[in-house]
mmCIF file of C-alpha atoms in Angstrom:
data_model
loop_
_atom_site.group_PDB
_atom_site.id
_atom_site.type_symbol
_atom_site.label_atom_id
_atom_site.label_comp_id
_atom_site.label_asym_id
_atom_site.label_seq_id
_atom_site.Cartn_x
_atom_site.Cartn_y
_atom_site.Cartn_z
ATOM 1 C CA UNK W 20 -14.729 -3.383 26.433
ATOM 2 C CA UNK W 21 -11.884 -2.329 23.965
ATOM 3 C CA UNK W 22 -8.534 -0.464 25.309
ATOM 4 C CA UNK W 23 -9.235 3.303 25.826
ATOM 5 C CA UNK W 24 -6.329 5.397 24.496
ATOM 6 C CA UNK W 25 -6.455 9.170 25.001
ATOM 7 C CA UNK W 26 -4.323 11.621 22.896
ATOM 8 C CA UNK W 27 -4.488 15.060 24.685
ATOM 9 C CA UNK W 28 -3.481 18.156 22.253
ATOM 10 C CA UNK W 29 -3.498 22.254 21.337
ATOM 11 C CA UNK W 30 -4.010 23.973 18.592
ATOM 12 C CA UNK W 31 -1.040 25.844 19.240
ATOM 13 C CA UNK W 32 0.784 25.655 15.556
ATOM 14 C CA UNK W 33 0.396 22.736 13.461
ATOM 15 C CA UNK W 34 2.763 19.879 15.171
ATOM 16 C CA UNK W 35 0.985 19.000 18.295
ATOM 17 C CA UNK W 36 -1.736 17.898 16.187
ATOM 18 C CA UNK W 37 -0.396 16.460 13.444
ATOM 19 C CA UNK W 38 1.828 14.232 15.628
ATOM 20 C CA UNK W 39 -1.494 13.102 17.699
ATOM 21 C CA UNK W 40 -3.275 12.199 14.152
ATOM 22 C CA UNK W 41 -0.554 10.399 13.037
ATOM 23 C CA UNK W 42 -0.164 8.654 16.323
ATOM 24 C CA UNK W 43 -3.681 7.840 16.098
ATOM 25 C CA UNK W 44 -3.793 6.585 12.855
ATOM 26 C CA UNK W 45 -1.089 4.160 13.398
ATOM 27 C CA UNK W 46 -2.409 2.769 16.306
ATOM 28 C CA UNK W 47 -5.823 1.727 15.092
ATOM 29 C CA UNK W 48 -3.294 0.557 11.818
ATOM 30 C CA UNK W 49 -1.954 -1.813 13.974
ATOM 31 C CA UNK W 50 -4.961 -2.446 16.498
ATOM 32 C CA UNK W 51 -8.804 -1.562 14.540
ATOM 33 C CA UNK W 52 -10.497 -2.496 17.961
ATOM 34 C CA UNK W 53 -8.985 0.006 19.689
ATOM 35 C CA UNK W 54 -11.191 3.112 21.077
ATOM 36 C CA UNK W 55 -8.693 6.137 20.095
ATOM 37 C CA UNK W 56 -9.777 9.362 21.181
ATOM 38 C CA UNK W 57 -7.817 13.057 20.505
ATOM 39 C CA UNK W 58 -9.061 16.258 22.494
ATOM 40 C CA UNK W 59 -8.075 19.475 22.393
ATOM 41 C CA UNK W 60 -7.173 19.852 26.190
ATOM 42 C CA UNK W 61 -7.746 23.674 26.383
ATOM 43 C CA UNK W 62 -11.642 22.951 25.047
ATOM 44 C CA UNK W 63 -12.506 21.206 28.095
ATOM 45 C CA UNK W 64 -10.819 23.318 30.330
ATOM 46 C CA UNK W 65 -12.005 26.221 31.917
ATOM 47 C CA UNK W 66 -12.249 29.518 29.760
ATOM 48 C CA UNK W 67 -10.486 31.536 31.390
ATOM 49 C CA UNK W 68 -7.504 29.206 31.210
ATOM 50 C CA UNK W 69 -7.866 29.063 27.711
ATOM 51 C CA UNK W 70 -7.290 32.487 27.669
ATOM 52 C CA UNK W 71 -4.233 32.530 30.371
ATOM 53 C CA UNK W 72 -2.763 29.749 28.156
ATOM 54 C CA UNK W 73 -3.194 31.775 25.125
ATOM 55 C CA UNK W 74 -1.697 35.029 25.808
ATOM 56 C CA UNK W 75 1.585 34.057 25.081
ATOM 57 C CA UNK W 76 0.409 35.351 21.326
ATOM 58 C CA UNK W 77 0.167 38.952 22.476
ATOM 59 C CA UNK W 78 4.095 38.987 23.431
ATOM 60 C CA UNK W 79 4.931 37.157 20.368
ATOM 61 C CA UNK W 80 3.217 39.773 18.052
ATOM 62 C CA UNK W 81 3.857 42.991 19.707
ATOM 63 C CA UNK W 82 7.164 42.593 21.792
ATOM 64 C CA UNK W 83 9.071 39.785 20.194
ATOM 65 C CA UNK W 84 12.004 39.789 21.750
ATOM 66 C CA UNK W 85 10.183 39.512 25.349
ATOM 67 C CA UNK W 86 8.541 36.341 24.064
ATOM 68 C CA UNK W 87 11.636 35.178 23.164
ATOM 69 C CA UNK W 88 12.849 35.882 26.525
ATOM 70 C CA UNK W 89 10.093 34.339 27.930
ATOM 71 C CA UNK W 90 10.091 31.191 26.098
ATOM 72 C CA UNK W 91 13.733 30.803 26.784
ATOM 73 C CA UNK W 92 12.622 31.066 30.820
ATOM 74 C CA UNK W 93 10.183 28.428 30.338
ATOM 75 C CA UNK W 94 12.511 25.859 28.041
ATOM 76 C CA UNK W 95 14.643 25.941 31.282
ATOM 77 C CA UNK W 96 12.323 25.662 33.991
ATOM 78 C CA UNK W 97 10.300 22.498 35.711
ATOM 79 C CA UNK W 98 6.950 23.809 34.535
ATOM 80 C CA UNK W 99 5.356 26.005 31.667
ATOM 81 C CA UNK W 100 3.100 27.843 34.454
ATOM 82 C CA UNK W 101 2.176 27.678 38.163
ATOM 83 C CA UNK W 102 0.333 24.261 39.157
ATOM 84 C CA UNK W 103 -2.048 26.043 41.452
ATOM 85 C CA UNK W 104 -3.507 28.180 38.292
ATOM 86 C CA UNK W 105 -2.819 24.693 35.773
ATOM 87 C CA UNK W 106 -4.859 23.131 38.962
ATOM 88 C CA UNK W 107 -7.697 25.169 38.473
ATOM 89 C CA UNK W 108 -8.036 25.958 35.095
ATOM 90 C CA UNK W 109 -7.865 22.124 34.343
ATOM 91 C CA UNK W 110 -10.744 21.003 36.986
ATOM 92 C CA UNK W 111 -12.974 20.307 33.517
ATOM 93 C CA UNK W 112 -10.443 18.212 31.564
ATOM 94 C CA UNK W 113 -9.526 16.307 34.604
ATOM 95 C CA UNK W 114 -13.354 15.565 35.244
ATOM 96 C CA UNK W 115 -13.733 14.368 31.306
ATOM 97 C CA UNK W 116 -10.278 12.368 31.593
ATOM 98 C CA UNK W 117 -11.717 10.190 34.538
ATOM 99 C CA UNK W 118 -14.868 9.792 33.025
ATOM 100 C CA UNK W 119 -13.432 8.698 30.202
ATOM 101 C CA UNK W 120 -11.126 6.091 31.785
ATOM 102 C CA UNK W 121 -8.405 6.055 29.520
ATOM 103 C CA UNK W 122 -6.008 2.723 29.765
ATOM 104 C CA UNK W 123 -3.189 5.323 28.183
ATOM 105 C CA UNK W 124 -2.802 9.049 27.933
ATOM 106 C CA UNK W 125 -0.668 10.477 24.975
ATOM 107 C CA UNK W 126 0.246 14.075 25.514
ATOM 108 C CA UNK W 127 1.782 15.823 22.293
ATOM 109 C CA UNK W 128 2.148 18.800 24.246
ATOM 110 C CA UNK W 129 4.507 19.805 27.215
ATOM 111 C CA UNK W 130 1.209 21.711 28.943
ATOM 112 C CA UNK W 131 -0.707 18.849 28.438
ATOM 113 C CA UNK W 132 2.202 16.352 29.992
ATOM 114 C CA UNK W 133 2.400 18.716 33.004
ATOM 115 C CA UNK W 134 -1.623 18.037 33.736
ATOM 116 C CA UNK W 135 -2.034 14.448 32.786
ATOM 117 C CA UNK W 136 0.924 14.205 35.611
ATOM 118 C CA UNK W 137 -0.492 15.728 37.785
ATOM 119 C CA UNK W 138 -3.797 14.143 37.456
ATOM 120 C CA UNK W 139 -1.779 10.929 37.946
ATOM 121 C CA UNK W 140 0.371 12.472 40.855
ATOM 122 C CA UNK W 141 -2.481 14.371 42.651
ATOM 123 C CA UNK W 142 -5.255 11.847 42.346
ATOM 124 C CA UNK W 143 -4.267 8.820 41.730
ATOM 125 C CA UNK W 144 -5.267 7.885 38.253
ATOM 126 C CA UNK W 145 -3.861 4.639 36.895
ATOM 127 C CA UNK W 146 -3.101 5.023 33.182
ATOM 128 C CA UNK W 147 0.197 4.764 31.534
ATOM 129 C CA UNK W 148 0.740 8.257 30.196
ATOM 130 C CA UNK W 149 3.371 9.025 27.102
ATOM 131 C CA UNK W 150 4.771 11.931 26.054
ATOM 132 C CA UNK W 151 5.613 12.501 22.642
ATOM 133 C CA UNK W 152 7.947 15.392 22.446
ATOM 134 C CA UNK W 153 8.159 17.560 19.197
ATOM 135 C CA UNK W 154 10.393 19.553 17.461
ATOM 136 C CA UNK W 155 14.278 19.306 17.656
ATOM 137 C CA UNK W 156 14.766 20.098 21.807
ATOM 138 C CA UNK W 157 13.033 19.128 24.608
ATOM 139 C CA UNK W 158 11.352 21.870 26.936
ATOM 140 C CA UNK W 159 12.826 20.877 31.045
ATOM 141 C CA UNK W 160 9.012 20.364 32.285
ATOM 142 C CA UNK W 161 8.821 17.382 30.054
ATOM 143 C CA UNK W 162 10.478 15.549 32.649
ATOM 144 C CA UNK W 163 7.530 14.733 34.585
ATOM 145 C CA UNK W 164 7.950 11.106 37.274
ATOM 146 C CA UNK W 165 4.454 10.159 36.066
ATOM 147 C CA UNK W 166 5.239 9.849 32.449
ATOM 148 C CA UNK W 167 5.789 5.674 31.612
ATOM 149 C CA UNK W 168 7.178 6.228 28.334
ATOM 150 C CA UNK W 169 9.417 9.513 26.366
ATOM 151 C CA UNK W 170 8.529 9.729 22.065
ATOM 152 C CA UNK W 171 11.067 11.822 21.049
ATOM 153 C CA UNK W 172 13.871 12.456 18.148
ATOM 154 C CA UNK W 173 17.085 10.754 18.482
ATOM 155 C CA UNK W 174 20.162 13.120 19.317
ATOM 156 C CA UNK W 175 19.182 16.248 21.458
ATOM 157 C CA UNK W 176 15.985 15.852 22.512
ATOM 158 C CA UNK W 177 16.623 12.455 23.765
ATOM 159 C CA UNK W 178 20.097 13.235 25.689
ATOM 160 C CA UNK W 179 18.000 16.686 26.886
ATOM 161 C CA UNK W 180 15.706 14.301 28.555
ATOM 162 C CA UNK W 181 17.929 12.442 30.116
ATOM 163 C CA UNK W 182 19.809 15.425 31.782
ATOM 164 C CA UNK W 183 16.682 16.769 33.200
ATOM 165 C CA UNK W 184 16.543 12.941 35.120
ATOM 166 C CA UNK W 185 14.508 10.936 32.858
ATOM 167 C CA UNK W 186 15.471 7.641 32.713
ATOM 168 C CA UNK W 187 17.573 6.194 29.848
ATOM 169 C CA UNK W 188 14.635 2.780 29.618
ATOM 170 C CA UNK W 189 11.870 5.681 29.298
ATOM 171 C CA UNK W 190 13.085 7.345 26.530
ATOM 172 C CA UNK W 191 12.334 5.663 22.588
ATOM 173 C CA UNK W 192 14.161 7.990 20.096
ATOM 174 C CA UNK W 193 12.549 6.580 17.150
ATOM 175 C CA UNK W 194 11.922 10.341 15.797
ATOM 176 C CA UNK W 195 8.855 12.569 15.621
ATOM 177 C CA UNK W 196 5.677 10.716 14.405
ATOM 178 C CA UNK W 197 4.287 11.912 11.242
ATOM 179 C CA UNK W 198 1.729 10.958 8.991
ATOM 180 C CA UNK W 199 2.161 6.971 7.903
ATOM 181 C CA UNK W 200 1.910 8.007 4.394
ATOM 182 C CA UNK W 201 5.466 9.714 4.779
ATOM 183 C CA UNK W 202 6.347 6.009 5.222
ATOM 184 C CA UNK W 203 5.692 5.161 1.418
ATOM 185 C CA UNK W 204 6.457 8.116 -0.514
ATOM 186 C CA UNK W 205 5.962 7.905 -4.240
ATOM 187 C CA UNK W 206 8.510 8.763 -6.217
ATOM 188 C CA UNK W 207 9.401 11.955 -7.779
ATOM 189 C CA UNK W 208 8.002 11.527 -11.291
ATOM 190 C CA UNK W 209 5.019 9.441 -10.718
ATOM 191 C CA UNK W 210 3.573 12.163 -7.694
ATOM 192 C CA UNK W 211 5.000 15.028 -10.255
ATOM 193 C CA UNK W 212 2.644 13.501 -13.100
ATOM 194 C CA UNK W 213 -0.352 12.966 -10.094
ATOM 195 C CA UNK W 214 -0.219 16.442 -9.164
ATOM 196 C CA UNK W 215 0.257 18.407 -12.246
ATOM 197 C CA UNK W 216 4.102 19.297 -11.591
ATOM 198 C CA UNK W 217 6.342 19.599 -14.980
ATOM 199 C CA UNK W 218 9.154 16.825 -14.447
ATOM 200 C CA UNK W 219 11.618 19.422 -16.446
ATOM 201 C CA UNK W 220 11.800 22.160 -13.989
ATOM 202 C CA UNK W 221 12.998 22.780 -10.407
ATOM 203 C CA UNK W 222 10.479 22.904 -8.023
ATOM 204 C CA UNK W 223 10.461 25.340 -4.922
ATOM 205 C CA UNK W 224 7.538 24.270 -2.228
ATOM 206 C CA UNK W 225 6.826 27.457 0.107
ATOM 207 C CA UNK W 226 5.262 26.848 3.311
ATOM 208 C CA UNK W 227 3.623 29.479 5.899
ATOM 209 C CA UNK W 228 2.640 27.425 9.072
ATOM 210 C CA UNK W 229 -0.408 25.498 9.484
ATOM 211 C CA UNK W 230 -1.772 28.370 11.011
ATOM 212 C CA UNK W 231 -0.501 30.521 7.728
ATOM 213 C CA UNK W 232 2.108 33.124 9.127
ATOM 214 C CA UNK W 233 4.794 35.022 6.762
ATOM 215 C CA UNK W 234 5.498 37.606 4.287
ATOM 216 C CA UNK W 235 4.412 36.468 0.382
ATOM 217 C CA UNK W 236 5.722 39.170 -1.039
ATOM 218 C CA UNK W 237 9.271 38.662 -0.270
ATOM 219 C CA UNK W 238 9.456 35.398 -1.070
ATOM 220 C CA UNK W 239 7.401 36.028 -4.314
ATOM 221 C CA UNK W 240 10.182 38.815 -4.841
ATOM 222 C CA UNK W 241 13.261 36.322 -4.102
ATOM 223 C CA UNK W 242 11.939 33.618 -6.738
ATOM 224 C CA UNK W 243 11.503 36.914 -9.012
ATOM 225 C CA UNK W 244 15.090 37.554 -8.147
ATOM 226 C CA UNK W 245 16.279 33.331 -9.937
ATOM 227 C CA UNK W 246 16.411 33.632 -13.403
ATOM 228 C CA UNK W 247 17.124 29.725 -13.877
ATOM 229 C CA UNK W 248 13.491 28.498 -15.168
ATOM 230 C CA UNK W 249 11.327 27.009 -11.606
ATOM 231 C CA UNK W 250 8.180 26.298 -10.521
ATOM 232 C CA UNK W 251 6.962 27.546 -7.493
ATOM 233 C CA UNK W 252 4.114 25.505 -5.084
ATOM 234 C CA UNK W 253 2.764 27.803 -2.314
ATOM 235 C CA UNK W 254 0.821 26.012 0.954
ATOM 236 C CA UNK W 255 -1.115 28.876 3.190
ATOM 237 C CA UNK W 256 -2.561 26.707 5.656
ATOM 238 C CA UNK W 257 -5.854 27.777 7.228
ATOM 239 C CA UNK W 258 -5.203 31.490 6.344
ATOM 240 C CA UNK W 259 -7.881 32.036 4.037
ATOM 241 C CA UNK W 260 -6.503 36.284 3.412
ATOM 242 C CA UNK W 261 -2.726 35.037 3.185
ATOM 243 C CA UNK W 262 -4.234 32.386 0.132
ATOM 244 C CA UNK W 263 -6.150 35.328 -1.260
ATOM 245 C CA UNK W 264 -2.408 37.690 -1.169
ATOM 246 C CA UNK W 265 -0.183 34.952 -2.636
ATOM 247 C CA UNK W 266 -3.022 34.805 -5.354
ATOM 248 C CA UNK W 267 -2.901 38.222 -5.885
ATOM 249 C CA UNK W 268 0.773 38.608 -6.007
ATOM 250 C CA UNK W 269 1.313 35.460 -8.491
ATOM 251 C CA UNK W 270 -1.695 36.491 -10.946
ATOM 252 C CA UNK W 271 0.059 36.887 -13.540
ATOM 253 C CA UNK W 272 3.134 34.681 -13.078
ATOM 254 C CA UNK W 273 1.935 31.144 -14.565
ATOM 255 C CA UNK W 274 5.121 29.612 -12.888
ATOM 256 C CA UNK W 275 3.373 29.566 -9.446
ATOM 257 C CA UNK W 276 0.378 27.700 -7.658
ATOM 258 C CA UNK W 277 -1.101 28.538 -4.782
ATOM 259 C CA UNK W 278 -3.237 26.035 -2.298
ATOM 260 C CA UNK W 279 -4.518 26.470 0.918
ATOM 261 C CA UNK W 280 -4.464 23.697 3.510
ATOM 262 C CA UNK W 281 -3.475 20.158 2.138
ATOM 263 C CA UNK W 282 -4.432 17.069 3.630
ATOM 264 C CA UNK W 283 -1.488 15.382 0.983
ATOM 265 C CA UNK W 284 1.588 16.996 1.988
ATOM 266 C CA UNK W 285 4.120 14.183 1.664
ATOM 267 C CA UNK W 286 3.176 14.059 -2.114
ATOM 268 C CA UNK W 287 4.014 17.952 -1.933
ATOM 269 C CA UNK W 288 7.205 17.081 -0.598
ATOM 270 C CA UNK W 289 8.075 13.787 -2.383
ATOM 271 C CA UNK W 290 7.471 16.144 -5.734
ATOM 272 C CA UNK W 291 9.544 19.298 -4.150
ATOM 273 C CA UNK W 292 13.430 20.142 -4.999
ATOM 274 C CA UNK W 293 13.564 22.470 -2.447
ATOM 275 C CA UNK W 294 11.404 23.914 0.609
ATOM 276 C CA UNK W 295 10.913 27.598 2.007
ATOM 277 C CA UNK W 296 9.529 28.089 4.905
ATOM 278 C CA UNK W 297 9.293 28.454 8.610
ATOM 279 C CA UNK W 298 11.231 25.942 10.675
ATOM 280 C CA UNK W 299 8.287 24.844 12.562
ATOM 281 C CA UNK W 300 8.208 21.583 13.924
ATOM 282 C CA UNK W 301 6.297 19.420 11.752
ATOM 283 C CA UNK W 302 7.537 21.114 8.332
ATOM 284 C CA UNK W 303 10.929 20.502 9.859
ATOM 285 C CA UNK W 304 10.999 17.057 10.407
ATOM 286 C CA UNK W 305 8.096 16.215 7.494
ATOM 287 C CA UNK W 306 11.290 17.361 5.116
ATOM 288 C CA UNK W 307 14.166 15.274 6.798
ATOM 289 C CA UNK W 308 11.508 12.058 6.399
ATOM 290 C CA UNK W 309 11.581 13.080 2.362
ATOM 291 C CA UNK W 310 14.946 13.975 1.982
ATOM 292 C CA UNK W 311 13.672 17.413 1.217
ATOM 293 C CA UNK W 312 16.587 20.784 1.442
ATOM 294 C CA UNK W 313 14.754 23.416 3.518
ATOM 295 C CA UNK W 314 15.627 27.009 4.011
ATOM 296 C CA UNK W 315 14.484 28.549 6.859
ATOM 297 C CA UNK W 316 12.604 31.759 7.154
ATOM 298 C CA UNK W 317 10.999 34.218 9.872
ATOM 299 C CA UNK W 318 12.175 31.979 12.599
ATOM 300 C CA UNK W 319 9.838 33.090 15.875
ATOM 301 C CA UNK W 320 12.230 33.683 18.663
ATOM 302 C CA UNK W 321 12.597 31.050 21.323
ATOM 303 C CA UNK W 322 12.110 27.219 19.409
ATOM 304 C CA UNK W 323 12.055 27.979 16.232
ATOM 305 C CA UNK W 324 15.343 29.919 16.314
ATOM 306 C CA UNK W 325 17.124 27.282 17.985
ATOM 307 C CA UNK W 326 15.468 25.028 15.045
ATOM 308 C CA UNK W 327 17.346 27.427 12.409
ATOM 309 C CA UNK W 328 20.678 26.542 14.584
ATOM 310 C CA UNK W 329 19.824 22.551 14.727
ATOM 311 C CA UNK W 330 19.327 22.799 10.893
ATOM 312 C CA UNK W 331 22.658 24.510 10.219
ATOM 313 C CA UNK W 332 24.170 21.830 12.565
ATOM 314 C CA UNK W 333 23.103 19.179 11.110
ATOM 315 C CA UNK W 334 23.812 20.697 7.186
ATOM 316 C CA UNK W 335 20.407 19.954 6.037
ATOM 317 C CA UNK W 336 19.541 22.806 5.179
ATOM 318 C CA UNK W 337 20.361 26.939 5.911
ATOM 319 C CA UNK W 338 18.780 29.637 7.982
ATOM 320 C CA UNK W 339 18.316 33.301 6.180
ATOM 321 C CA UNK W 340 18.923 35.488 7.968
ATOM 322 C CA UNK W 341 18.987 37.818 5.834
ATOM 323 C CA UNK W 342 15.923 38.112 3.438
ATOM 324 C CA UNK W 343 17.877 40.153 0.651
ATOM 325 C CA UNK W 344 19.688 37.042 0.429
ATOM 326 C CA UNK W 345 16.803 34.612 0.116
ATOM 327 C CA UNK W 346 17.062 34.705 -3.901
ATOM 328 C CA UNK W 347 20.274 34.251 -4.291
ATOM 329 C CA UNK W 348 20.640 31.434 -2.041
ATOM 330 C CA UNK W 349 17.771 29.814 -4.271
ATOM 331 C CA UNK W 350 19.341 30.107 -7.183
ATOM 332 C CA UNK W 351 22.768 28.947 -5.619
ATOM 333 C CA UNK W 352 21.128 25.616 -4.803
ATOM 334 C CA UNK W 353 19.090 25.566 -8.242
ATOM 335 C CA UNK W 354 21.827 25.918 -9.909
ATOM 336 C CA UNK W 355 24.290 23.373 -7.770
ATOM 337 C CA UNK W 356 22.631 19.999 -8.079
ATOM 338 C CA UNK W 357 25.924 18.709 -5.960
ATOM 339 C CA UNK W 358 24.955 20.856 -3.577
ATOM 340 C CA UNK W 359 21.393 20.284 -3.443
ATOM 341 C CA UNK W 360 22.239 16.389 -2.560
ATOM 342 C CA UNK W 361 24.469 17.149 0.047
ATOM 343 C CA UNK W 362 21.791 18.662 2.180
ATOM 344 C CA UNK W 363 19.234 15.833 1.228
ATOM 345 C CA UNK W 364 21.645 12.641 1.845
ATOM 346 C CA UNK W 365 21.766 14.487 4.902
ATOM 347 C CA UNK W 366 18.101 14.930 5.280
ATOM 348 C CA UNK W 367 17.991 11.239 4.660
ATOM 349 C CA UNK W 368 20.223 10.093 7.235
ATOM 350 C CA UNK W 369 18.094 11.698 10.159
ATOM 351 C CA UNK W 370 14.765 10.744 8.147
ATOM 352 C CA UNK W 371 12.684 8.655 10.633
ATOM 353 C CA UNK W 372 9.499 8.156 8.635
ATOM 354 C CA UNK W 373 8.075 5.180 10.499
ATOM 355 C CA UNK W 374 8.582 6.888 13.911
ATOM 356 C CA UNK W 375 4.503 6.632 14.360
ATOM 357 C CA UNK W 376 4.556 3.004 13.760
ATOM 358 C CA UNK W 377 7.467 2.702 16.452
ATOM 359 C CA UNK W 378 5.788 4.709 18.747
ATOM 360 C CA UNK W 379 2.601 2.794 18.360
ATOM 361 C CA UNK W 380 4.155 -0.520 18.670
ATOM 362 C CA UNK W 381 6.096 0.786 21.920
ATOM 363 C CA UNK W 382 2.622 1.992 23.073
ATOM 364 C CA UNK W 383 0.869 -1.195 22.589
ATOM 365 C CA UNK W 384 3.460 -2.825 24.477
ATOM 366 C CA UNK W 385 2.930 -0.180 27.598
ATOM 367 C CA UNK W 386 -1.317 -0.914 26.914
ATOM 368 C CA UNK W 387 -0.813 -4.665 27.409
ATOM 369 C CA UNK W 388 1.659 -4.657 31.242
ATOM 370 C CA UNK W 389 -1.141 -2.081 32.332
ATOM 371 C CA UNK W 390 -4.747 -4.731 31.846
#
């Protein structure tokens, strides 16, 4: 029978599942016989857990500042919820998990973590279980006993870990994993001719979120705003009216295109001078593995704030916090090539495009002490 791995995700924004398909894709890279499975965990859990889990959306839209209260509460604290009501609500996913009698458990979510260790703690299952921790800081309930092995990003996440008592040997800061093809980008003028991009012009790539959050007609209004001649690439996501706005907005304005969800976004990237866009976790780190400026926008409070910090920190980019200034800080960084590779030597330096490969290799390592 081939090695069982398990990859438990949410839906909740784009990066816990694009780090579990790019996990999964470089393991059965390096190991076709594999059996590599990826669930949503909340689908197989009971629904009124699903629900409990998802009301953290009704702070975030009406009463921001609570959530970011909130989520500030649970970065500190041992556990994203009470493991009597996590107990409960998981009683169907931790039926399916021993059914499916996984040889390793990857959890690219800290709610996820939390049950697979408890599974382990409470009734005694025997996989190895990973955690592969995304974004730029590392929630405290990470730090789980059960967990065999830490994927995280060098630098804060990693020495986060650690302070919260995970051991040094657990924890492989080979960065987040992203899609393999971010490990052999093309470069800039043969993606540029691929995908229809002039080579003479700037090009400013605008991102909303997988799940397709933000205000188009600001940013439409900043680019507006740069008289040096651009081009202008705009990714919705899955937000099928935000596409339909952006459309609207750039009818007549043959600088701009506008796409809904891409399945190719390191060629995006590889072809891109500079990104707008949210600082979620998988745009973030997608543009540090191609050397690709970002300015952040409409930050939500709690992670993605402290992204917009981490990004100033590390000069790869700028947070704007202002949006009258979003044009102008375009057209500053247009207009400064000098400037522009600054931020994307930096970019390069903390680029850590074959972390899925690493992180499979570490896992196949953990598969074979556990047969």
């Amino acid at each position: 029978m081939p090695p069982k791995i398990l990859i438990l995700t949410v839906s909740h924004g784009a990066s816990h599942e694009r780090a579990a398909a790019a996990l999964g894709k470089a393991l059965l890279e390096a190991r076709p016989d594999l059996m590599v499975e990826a669930w949503n965990g909340l689908e197989r859990s009971a629904r009124w857990f699903r629900l409990y889990y998802d009301s953290y959306q009704i702070p975030l839209r009406y009463w921001p500042r609570l959530w970011g209260w909130i989520e500030g509460v649970q970065h500190r604290s041992r556990s994203s919820g009470p493991g009597w009501l996590y107990r409960r609500g998981a009683e169907p996913l931790f039926g399916d998990i021993e059914t499916f009698g996984a040889d390793v458990v990857i959890a690219t979510e800290v709610g996820m973590c939390e049950l697979a260790a408890m599974l382990k703690r409470e009734m005694a299952a025997r996989f190895r279980l990973v955690a592969v921790v995304t974004g730029v800081d590392a929630d405290r309930a990470w730090a789980q006993p059960e967990v065999d092995l830490y994927v995280t990003a060098p630098g804060d996440p990693a020495a986060e870990l650690e302070a919260a008592g995970v051991p040094r040997a657990k924890v492989l800061p080979c960065g987040q994993p992203v899609d393999p093809a971010f490990a052999s980008l093309p470069d800039k003028p043969t993606v540029r001719a691929r995908l229809g991009i002039r080579p003479d012009l700037r090009m400013v790539l605008v991102l909303f979120g997988g799940a397709g959050w933000g205000k188009p007609r600001r940013i439409v209004d900043a680019l507006n705003q740069v008289k040096r001649p651009l081009q202008a690439v705009f990714v919705t996501g899955c937000n099928r009216r935000l596409q339909e706005e952006v459309q609207s907005l750039c009818r007549d304005d043959g600088r701009c295109r506008v796409l809904g969800w891409v399945d190719n976004m390191h060629e995006w990237m590889a072809a891109a001078d500079l990104l707008v866009s949210k600082p979620g976790a998988s745009a973030l780190i997608e543009a540090l593995d191609c050397g690709l400026p970002l300015l952040a926008i409409d930050p939500l409070p709690g992670n993605e704030r402290r992204a917009c910090e981490w990004i100033e920190k590390q000069r790869v980019g700028y947070w704007i916090k202002d949006p009258q200034s979003l044009g102008p800080s375009i057209a500053r960084l247009l207009e400064n090539p000098a400037g522009l590779d600054r931020l994307r030597e930096r970019a390069q330096a903390l680029a850590r495009p074959r972390a899925a490969y690493d992180a499979a290799e570490a896992i196949l390592e953990l598969l074979g002490s556990n047969r």
